[in-house]
Coordinates of C-alpha atoms and ligand atoms in Angstrom, one line a residue:
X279 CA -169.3 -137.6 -22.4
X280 CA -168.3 -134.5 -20.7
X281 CA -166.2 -132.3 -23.1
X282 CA -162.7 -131.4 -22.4
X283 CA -161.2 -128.4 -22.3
X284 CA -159.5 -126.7 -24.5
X285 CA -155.8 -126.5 -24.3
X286 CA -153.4 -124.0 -24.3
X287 CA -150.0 -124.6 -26.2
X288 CA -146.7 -122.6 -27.3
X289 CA -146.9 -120.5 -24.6
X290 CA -143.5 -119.3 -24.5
X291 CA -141.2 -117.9 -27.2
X292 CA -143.2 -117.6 -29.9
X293 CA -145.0 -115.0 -28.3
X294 CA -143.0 -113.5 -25.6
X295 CA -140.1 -112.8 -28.2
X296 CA -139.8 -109.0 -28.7
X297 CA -140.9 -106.2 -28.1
X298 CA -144.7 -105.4 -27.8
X299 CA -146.3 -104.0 -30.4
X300 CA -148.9 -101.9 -28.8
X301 CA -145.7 -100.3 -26.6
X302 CA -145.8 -97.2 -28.4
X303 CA -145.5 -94.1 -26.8
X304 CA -149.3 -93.7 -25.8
X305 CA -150.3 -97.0 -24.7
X306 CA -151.3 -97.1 -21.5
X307 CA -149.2 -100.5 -21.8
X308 CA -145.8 -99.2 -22.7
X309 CA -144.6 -98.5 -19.2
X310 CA -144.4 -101.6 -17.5
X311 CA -142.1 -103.7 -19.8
X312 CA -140.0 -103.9 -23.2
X313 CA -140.1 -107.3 -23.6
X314 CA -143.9 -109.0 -23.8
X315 CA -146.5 -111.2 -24.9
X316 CA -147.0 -110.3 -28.3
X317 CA -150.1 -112.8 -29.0
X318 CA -152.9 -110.4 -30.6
X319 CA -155.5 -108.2 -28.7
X320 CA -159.2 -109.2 -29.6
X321 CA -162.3 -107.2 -29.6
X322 CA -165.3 -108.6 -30.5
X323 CA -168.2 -106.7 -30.7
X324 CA -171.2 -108.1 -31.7
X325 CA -174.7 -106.6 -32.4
X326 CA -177.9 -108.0 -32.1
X327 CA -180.4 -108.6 -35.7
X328 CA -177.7 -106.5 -37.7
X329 CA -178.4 -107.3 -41.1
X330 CA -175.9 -107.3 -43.9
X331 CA -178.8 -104.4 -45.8
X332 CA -177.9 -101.9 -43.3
X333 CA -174.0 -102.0 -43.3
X334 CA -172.7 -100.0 -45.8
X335 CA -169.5 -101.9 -46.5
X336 CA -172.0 -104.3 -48.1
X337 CA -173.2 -101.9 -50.6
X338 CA -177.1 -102.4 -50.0
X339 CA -179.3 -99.5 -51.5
X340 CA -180.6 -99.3 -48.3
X341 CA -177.3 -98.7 -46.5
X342 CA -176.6 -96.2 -48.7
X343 CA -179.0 -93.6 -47.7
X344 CA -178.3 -94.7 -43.7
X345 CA -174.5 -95.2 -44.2
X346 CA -172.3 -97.0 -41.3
X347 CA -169.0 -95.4 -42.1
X348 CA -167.1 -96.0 -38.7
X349 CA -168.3 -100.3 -39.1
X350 CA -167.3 -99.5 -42.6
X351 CA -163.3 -98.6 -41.5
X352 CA -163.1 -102.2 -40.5
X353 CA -164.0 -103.5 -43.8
X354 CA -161.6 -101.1 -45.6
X355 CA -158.7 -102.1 -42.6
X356 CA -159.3 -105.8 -43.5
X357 CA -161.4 -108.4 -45.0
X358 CA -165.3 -108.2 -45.8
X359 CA -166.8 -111.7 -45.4
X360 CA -169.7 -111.9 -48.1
X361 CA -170.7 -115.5 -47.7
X362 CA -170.9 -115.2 -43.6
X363 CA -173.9 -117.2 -42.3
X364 CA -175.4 -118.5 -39.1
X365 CA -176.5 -122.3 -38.2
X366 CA -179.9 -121.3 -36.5
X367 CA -180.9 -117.8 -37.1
X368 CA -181.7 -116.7 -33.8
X369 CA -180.0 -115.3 -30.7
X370 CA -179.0 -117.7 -28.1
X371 CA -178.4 -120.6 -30.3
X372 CA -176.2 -117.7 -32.2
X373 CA -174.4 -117.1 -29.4
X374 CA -174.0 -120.5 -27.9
X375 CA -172.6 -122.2 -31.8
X376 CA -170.2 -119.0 -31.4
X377 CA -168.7 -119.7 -27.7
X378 CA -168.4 -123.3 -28.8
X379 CA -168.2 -123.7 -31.9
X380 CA -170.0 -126.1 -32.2
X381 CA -174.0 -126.6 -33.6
X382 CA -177.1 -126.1 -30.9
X383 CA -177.6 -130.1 -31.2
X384 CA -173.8 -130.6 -29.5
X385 CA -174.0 -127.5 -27.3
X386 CA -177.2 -128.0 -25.6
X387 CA -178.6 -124.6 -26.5
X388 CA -181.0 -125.2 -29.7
X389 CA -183.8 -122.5 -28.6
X390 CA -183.9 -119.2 -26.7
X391 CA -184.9 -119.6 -22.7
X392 CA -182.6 -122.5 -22.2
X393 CA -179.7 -122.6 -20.3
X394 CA -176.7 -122.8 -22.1
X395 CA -174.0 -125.0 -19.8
X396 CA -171.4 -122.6 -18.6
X397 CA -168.9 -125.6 -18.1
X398 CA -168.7 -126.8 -21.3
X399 CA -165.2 -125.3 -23.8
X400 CA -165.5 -122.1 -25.1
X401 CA -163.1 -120.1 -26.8
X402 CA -163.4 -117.1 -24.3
X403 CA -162.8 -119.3 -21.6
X404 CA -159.4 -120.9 -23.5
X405 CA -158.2 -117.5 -23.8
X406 CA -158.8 -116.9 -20.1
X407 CA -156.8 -119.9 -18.9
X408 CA -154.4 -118.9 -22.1
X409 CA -153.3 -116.2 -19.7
X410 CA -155.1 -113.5 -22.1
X411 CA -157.7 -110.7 -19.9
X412 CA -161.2 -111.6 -20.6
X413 CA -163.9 -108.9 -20.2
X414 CA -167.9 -109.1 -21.7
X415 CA -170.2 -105.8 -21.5
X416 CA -173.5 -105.5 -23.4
X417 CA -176.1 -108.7 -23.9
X418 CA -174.7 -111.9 -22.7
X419 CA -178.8 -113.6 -23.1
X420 CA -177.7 -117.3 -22.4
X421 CA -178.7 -117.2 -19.0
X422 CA -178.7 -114.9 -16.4
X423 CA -175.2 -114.5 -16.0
X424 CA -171.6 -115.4 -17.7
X425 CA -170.2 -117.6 -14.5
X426 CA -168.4 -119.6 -15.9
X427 CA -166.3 -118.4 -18.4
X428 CA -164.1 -116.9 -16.0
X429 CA -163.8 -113.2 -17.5
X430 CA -161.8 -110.9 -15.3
X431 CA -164.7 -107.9 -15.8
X432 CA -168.1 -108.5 -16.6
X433 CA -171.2 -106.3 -17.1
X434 CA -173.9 -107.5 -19.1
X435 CA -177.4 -106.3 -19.9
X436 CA -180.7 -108.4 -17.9
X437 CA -181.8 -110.8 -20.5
X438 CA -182.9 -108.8 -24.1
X439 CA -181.8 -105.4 -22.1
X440 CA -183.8 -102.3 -22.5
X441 CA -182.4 -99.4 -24.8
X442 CA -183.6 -96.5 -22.0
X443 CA -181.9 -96.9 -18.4
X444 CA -181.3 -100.6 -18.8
X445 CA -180.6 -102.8 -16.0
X446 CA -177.0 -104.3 -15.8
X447 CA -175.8 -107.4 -14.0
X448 CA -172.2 -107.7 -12.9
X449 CA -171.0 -109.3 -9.3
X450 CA -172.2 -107.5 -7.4
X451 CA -175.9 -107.5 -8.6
X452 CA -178.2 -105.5 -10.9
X453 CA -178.5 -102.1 -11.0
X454 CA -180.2 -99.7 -13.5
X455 CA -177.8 -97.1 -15.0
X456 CA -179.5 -94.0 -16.9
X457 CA -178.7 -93.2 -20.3
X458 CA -179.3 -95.4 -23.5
X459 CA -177.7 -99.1 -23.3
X460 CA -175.6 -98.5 -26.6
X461 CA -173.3 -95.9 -25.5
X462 CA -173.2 -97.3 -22.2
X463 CA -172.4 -100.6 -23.7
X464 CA -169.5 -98.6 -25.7
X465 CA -168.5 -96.8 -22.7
X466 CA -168.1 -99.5 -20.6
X467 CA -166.1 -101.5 -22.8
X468 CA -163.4 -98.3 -23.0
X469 CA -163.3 -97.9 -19.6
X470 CA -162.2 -101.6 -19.9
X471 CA -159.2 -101.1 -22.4
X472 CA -158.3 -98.0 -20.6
X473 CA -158.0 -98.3 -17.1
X474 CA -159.7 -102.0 -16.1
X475 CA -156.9 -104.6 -17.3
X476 CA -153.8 -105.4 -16.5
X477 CA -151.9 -103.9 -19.4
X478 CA -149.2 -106.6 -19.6
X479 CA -151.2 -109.1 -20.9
X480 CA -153.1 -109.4 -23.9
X481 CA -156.8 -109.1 -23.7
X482 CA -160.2 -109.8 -25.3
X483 CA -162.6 -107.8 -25.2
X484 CA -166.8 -108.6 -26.1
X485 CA -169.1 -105.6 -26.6
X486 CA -172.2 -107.0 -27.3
X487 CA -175.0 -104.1 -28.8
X488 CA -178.8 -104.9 -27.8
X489 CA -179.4 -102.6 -30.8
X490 CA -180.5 -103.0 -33.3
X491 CA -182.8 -105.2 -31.8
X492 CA -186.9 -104.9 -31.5
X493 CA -188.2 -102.5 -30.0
X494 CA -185.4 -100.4 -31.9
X495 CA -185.8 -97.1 -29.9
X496 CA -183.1 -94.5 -31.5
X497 CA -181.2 -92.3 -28.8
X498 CA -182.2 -88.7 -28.3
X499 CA -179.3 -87.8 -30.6
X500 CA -180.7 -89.9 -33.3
X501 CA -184.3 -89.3 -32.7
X502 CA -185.3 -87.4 -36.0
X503 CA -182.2 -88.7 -37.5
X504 CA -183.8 -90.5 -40.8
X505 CA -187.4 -89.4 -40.5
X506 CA -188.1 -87.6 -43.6
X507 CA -185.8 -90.3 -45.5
X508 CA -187.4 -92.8 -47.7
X509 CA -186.4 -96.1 -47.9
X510 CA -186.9 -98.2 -51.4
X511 CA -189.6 -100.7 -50.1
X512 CA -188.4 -104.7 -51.1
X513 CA -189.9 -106.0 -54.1
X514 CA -191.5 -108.6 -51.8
X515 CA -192.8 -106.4 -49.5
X516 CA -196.6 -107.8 -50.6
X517 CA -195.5 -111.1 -50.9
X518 CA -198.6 -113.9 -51.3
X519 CA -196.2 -116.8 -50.3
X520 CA -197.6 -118.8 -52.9
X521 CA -196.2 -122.2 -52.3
X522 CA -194.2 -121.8 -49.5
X523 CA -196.4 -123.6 -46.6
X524 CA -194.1 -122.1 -43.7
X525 CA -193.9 -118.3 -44.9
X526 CA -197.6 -118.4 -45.3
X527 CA -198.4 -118.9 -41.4
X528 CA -195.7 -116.9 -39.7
X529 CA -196.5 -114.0 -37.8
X530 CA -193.6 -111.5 -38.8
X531 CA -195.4 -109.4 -41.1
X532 CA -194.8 -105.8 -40.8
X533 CA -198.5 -104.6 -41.5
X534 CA -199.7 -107.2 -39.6
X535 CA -197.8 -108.0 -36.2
X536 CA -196.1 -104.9 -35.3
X537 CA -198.0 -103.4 -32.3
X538 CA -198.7 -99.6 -33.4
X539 CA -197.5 -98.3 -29.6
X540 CA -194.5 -100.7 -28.8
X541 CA -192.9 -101.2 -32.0
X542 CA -194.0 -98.2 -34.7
X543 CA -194.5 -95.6 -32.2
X544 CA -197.8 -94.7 -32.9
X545 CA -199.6 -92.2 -30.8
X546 CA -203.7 -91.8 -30.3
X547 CA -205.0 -89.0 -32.1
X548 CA -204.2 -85.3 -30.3
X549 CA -202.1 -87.1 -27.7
X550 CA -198.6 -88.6 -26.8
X551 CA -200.2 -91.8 -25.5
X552 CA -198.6 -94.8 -27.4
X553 CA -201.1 -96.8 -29.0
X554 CA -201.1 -100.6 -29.0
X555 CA -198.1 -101.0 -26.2
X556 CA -198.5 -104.6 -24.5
X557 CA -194.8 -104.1 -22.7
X558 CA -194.9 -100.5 -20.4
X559 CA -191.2 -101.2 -19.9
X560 CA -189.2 -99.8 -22.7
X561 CA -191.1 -96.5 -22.0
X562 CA -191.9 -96.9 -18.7
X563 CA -188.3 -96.7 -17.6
X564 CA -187.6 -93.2 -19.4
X565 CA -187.3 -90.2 -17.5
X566 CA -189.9 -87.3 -17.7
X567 CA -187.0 -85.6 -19.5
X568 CA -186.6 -88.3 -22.0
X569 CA -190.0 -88.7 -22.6
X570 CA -190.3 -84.8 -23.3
X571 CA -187.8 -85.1 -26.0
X572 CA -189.0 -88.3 -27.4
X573 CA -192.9 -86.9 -27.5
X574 CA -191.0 -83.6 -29.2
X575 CA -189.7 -85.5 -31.8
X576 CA -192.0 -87.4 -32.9
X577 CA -195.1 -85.1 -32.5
X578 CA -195.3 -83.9 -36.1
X579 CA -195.3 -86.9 -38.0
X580 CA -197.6 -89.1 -35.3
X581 CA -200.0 -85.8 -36.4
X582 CA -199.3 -85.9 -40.1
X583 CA -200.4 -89.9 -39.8
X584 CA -203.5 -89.3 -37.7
X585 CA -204.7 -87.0 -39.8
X586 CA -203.9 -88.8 -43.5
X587 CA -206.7 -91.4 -43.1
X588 CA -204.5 -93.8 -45.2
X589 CA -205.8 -97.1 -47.3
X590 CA -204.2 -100.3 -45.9
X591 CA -201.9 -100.2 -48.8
X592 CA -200.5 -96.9 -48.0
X593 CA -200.4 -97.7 -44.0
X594 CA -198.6 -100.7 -44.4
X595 CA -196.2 -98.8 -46.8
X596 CA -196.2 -96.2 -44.1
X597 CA -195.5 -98.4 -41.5
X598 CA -192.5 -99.9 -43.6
X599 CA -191.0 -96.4 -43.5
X600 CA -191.4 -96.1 -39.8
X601 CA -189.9 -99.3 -39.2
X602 CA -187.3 -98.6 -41.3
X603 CA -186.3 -94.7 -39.9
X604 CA -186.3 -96.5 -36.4
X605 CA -183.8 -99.4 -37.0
X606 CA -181.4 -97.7 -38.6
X607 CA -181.4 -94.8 -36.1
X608 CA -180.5 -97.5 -33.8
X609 CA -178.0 -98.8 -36.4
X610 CA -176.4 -95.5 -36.2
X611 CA -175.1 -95.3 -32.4
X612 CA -173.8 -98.9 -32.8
X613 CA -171.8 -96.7 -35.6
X614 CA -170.6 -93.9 -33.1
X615 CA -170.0 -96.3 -30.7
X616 CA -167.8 -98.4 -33.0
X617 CA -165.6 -95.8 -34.2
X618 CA -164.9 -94.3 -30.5
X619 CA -163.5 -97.8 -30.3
X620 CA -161.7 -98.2 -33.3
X621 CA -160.3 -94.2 -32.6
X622 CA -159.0 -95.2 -29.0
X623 CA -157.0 -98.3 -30.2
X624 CA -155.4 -96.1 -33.1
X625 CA -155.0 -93.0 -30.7
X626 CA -153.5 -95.6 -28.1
X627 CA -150.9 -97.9 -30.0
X628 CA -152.8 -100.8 -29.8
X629 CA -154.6 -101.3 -33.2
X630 CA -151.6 -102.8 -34.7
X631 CA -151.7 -105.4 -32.4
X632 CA -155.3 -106.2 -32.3
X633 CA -158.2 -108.1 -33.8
X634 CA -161.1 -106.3 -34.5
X635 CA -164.4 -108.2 -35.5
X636 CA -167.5 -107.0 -36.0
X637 CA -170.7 -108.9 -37.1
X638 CA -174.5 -109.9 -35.6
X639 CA -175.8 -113.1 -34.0
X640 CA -178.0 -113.4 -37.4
X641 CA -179.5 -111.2 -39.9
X642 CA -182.9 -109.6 -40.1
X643 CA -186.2 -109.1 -42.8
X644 CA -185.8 -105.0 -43.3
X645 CA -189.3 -105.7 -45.2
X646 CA -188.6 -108.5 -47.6
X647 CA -191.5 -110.8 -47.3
X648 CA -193.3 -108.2 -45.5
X649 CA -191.4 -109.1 -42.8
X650 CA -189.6 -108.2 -39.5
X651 CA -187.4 -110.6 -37.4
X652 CA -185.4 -113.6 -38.5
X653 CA -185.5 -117.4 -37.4
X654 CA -186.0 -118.5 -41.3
X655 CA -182.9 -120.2 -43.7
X656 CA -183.9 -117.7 -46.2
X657 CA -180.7 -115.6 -47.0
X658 CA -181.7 -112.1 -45.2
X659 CA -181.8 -113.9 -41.9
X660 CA -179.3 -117.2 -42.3
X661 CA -176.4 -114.4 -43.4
X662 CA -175.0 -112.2 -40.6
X663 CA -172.5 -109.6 -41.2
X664 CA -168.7 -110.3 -40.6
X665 CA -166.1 -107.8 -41.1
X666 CA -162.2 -108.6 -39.3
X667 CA -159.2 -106.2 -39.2
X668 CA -155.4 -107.2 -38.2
X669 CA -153.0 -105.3 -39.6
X670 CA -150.3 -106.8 -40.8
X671 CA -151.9 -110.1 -41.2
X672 CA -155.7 -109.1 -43.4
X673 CA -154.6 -107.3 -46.1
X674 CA -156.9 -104.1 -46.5
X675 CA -159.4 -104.4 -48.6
X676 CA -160.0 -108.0 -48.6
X677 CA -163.3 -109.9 -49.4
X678 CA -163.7 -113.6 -48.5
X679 CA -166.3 -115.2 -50.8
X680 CA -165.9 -118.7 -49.2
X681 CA -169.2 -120.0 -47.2
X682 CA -168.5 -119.1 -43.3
X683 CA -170.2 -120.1 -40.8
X684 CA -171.1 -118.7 -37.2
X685 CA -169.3 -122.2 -35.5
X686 CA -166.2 -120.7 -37.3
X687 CA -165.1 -118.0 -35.0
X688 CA -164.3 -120.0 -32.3
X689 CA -161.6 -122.2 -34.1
X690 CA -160.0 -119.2 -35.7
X691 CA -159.5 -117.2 -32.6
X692 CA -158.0 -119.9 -31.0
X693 CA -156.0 -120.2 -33.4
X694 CA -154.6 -116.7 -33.9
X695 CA -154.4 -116.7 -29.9
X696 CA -152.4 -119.8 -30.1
X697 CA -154.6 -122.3 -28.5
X698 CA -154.7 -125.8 -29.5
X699 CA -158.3 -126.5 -31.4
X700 CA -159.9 -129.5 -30.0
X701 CA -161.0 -132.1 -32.3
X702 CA -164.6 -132.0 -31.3
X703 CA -164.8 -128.6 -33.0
X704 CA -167.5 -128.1 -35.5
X705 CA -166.7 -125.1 -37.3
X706 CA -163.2 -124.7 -39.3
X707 CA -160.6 -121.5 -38.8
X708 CA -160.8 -118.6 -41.3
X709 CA -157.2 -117.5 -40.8
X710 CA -155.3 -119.0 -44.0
X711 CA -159.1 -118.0 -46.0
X712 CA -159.1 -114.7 -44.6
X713 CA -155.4 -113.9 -45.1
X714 CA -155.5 -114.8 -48.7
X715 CA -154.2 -118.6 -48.4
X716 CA -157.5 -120.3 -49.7
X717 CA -156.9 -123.9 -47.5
X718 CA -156.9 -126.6 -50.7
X719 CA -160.6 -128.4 -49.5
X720 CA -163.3 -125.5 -48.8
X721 CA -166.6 -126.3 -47.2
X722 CA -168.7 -126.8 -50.0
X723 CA -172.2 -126.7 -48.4
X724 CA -173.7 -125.2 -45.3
X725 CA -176.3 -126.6 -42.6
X726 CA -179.0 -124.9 -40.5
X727 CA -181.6 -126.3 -38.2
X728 CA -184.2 -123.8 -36.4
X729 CA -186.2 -125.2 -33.9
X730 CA -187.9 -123.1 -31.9
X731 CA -192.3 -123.7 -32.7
X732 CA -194.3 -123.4 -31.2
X733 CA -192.7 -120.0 -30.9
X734 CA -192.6 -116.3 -31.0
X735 CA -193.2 -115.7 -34.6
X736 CA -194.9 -119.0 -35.1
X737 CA -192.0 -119.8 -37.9
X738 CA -191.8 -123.6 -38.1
X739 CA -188.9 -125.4 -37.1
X740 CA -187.1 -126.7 -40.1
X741 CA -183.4 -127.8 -41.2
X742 CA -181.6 -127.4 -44.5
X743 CA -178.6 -126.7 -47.1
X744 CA -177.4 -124.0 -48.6
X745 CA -174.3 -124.2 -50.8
X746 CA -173.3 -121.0 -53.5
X747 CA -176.3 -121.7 -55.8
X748 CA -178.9 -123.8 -54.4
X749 CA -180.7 -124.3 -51.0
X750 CA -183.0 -127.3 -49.9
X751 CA -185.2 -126.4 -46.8
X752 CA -187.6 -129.1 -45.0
X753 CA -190.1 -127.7 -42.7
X754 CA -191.7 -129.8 -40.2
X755 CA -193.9 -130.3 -37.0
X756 CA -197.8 -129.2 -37.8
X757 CA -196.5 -129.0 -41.3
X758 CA -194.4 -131.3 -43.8
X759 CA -193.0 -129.2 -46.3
X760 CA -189.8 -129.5 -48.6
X761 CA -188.8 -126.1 -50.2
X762 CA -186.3 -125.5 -53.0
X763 CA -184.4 -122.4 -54.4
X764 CA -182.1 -121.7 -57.4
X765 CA -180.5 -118.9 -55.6
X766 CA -178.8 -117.3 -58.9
X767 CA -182.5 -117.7 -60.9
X768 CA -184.3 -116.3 -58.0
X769 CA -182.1 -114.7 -55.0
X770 CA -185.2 -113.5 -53.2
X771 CA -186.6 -117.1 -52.5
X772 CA -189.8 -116.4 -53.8
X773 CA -190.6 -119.4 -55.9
X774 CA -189.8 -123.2 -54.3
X775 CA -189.1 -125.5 -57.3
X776 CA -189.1 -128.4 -55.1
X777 CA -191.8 -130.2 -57.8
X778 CA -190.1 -128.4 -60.5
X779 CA -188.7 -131.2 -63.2
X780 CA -186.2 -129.4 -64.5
X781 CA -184.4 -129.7 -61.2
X782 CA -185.1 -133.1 -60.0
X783 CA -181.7 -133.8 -60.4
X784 CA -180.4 -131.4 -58.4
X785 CA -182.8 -131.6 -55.5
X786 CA -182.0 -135.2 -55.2
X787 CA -178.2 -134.4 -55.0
X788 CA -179.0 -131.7 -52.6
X789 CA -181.1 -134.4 -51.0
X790 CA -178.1 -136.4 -50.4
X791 CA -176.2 -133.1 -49.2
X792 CA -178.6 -132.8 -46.8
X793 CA -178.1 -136.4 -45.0
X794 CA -174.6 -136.2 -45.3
X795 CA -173.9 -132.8 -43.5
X796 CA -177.0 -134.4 -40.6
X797 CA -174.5 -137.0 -40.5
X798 CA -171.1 -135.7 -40.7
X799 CA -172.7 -133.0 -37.7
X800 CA -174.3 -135.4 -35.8
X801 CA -177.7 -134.1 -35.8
X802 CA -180.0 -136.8 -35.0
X803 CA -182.3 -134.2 -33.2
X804 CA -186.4 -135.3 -34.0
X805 CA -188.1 -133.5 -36.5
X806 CA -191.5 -135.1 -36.8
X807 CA -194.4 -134.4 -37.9
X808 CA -198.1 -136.0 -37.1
X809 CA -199.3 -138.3 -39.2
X810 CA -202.5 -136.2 -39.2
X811 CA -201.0 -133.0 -40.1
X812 CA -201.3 -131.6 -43.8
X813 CA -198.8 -132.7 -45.9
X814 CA -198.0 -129.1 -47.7
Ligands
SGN910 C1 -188.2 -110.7 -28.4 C2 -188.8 -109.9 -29.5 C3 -189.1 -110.9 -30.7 C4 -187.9 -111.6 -31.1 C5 -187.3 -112.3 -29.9 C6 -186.0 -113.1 -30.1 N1 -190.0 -109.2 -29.1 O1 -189.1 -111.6 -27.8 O2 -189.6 -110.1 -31.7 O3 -188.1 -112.5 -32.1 O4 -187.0 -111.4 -28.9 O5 -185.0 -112.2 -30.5 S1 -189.8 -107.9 -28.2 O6 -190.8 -106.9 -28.6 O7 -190.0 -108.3 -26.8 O8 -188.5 -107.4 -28.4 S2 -183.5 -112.7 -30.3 O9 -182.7 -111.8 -31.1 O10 -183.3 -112.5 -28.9 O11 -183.4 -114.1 -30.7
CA911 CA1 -180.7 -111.5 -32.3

């Protein structure tokens, strides 16, 4: 059945009735007309492997030494979202449930390199025909390019992007641009708001980050930003993954998979020449002048680590650190970048009037586990970030400890854009939750399914429930392997009880959980495995 669109209603008085808010004396939209379209600006600005421990609104120790305050303002504007989680944690099928609304197994797009079908609803696309401007600049990574959803501007990033002179696509072509992709992302996007759009009309705006995405290459600015910081290293970080089939075989680990050149910028001994670097690209596109600086800043400690002759223990501590100083470097551009933003809609009239959200496609291992990247249910990777500001409407201050879900933003911008929500939506609205009208039946349990294995990463595909206090995770394809967590006994996932007595019980509820939210989704995707594979 092809899906139908989504449909636009109350298009008249409700939201033409007054005059503007954003009209104030410095908006570049007060000159045209008194009387308006007052239906609520959105920006959406979206990062890529964001994870909730390096957003400082959340609190994490580790945020606190590598603090986000300009991502925080949002938070203290409105509402902090602190059980916000994704339905596959990676970035496509993010992406695609977000559009949509709707899980991988309904939207087509259930692992990275597929194409996700540009015709099909999504909310970007509603607001478009809605009569709302549309514009996307950063990572789009659903295809080459966003055809079909009709926005009036478009730049995006070629597939993952490059944080050096990336390569953007728009119209007319591709075309590499010098400078570093964050702050051209920002820069695009307020070159948007202040001279690309037709001010009379309400817009959207998407500014979607690469950063802080591998190979998380800081900006010149931010080169030596956090390098003689130490990071408290996750009580996991050695983890022996006893009983847990799946986290045994990944190939995530920190001390392990990171290439030396490419990821931890490692350098041969007495020279600037990257070690272990299987992609040229990301440096291969810097100018001599770049380079220069990079190879300056970095000189002194690739010395200090040549010379120390460390013990694996110590390296892969070492390496943690590295790992560590880098990402959150990138973090903190995403942070400058966000607050130019946030400055320009105050400075301009127009934050009254307008939606800000900020949050990731998923979350990210910053060393629990060991680990780098995402893909698993476990919480560092299923959560994602999600902060939301309207003033007016989110009180200041808020914090929404209701379980989200990624398939929810679709339904809820619709709705506060006045846009009927189709029936075939997945996901649920947050706007009574989120302004402080808890709806009387909450979503009680979440559902994930990851599929991509053989994959990067080698993390089996596997599907699963989470609800406040429990989560029940079934791994399959080379492996068959049920997992089970007591999330308030043992947050960090480190011991599966699935053969533990005392909960047999519970597991067998959860059990049923499971089957239910398979059903109520529609998720009759395969997930077999081989007779002759071991049974873990
Ligand atoms: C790249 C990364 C992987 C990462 C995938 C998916 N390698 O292939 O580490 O898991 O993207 O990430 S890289 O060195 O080429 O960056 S996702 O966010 O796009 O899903
Ligand atoms: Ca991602």
């Amino acid at each position: 059945m092809k899906p139908r669109r989504f449909t636009t209603v109350l298009m008249t008085s409700a939201f033409v009735a007054g005059v503007a808010q954003d009209a104030g004396a410095k908006s570049p939209a007060s000159a045209a007309s008194t009387v308006r379209d007052r239906r609520p600006n959105i920006v959406f600005i979206m990062t890529d492997d964001h994870a909730v421990q390096a957003l400082s609104a959340y609190g994490h120790p580790v945020s606190r030494l590598a603090p986000t305050p300009n991502i925080d303002r949002i938070a203290k504007n409105g509402a902090r979202f602190d059980n916000s989680f994704v339905t596959n944690s990676l970035c496509g099928p993010s992406r695609a449930a977000m559009l949509t609304g709707k899980f991988g197994h309904v939207n087509g797009f259930n692992q990275n390199g597929e194409t996700f079908d540009n015709t099909q609803p999504t909310w970007p696309l509603a607001l478009k025909e809605a009569g709302y401007q549309t514009a996307l600049v950063g990572k789009w990574h659903l295809n080459y390019a966003p055809v079909g959803l009709k926005f009036d501007y478009w730049k995006v990033l070629d597939d993952q992007g490059e944080y050096y002179n990336p390569d953007f696509i728009t119209e007319a072509g591709r075309t590499r641009v010098e400078g570093y992709a964050t702050d051209l992302i920002t820069q695009y996007g307020l070159d948007w708001l202040k001279t690309g759009r037709d001010p009379d009309k309400p817009f959207m705006l998407m500014v979607h980050h690469k950063a802080p995405h591998r190979n998380w290459m800081p900006a010149p600015r931010h080169l030596t930003r956090y390098q003689d910081v130490n990071f408290p290293v996750p009580e996991s970080y050695f983890d022996d993954y006893k009983g847990r089939a799946a986290a045994a075989r990944q190939e995530m680990n920190i001390y392990r998979d990171m290439y030396e050149g490419h990821d931890l910028k490692m350098t041969k001994a007495g020279s600037a020449e990257l070690r272990y670097d299987p992609w040229k690209g990301a440096f291969g596109r810097m100018t001599p002048e770049q380079r220069a600086e990079w190879d300056a800043a970095y000189r002194a400690a690739n010395d200090r680590i040549n010379a120390a002759r460390l013990s694996d223990r110590d390296l892969a501590l070492w390496k943690y650190q590295r790992y560590m100083q880098q990402y959150l470097a990138t973090v903190a551009s995403v942070d400058d970048g966000v607050g130019q933003i946030l400055d320009y809609l105050e400075q301009s009239g127009l934050s009254d009037n307008t939606i800000v959200i900020y949050t990731s496609d998923q979350g990210f291992y910053l060393g629990e586990h060991g680990w780098f990247d995402k893909r698993f249910i476990y919480d560092e990777s299923m959560r994602t970030p999600l902060l939301v500001q309207y003033p007016g409407h989110i009180k200041p201050g808020t914090k929404v400890d209701a379980l989200v879900q990624n398939i929810d933003y679709a339904p809820t911008l619709l709705q506060y854009a006045g846009v009927e929500v189709p029936q075939d939506i997945q996901g649920r609205s947050l706007k009574s939750l989120v302004e402080g009208r808890p709806p009387a039946h909450w979503r009680k349990s979440l559902y994930y399914h990851y599929y991509e294995f053989p994959g990067f990463h080698a993390v089996r595909a596997h599907y699963g429930v989470r609800d406040d206090r429990y989560k029940l995770v079934r791994f399959y394809g080379d492996i068959d392997a049920w997992e089970f967590y007591d999330l308030k006994a043992d947050p960090q996932e480190l011991h599966n009880r699935i053969d533990d007595p005392a909960y047999r019980a519970r597991i067998g509820t959860m059990k049923q959980e499971l089957e239910r939210l398979r059903q109520q989704y529609r998720d009759d995707t395969p997930r077999k495995t081989p007779a002759s594979q071991p049974q873990d």
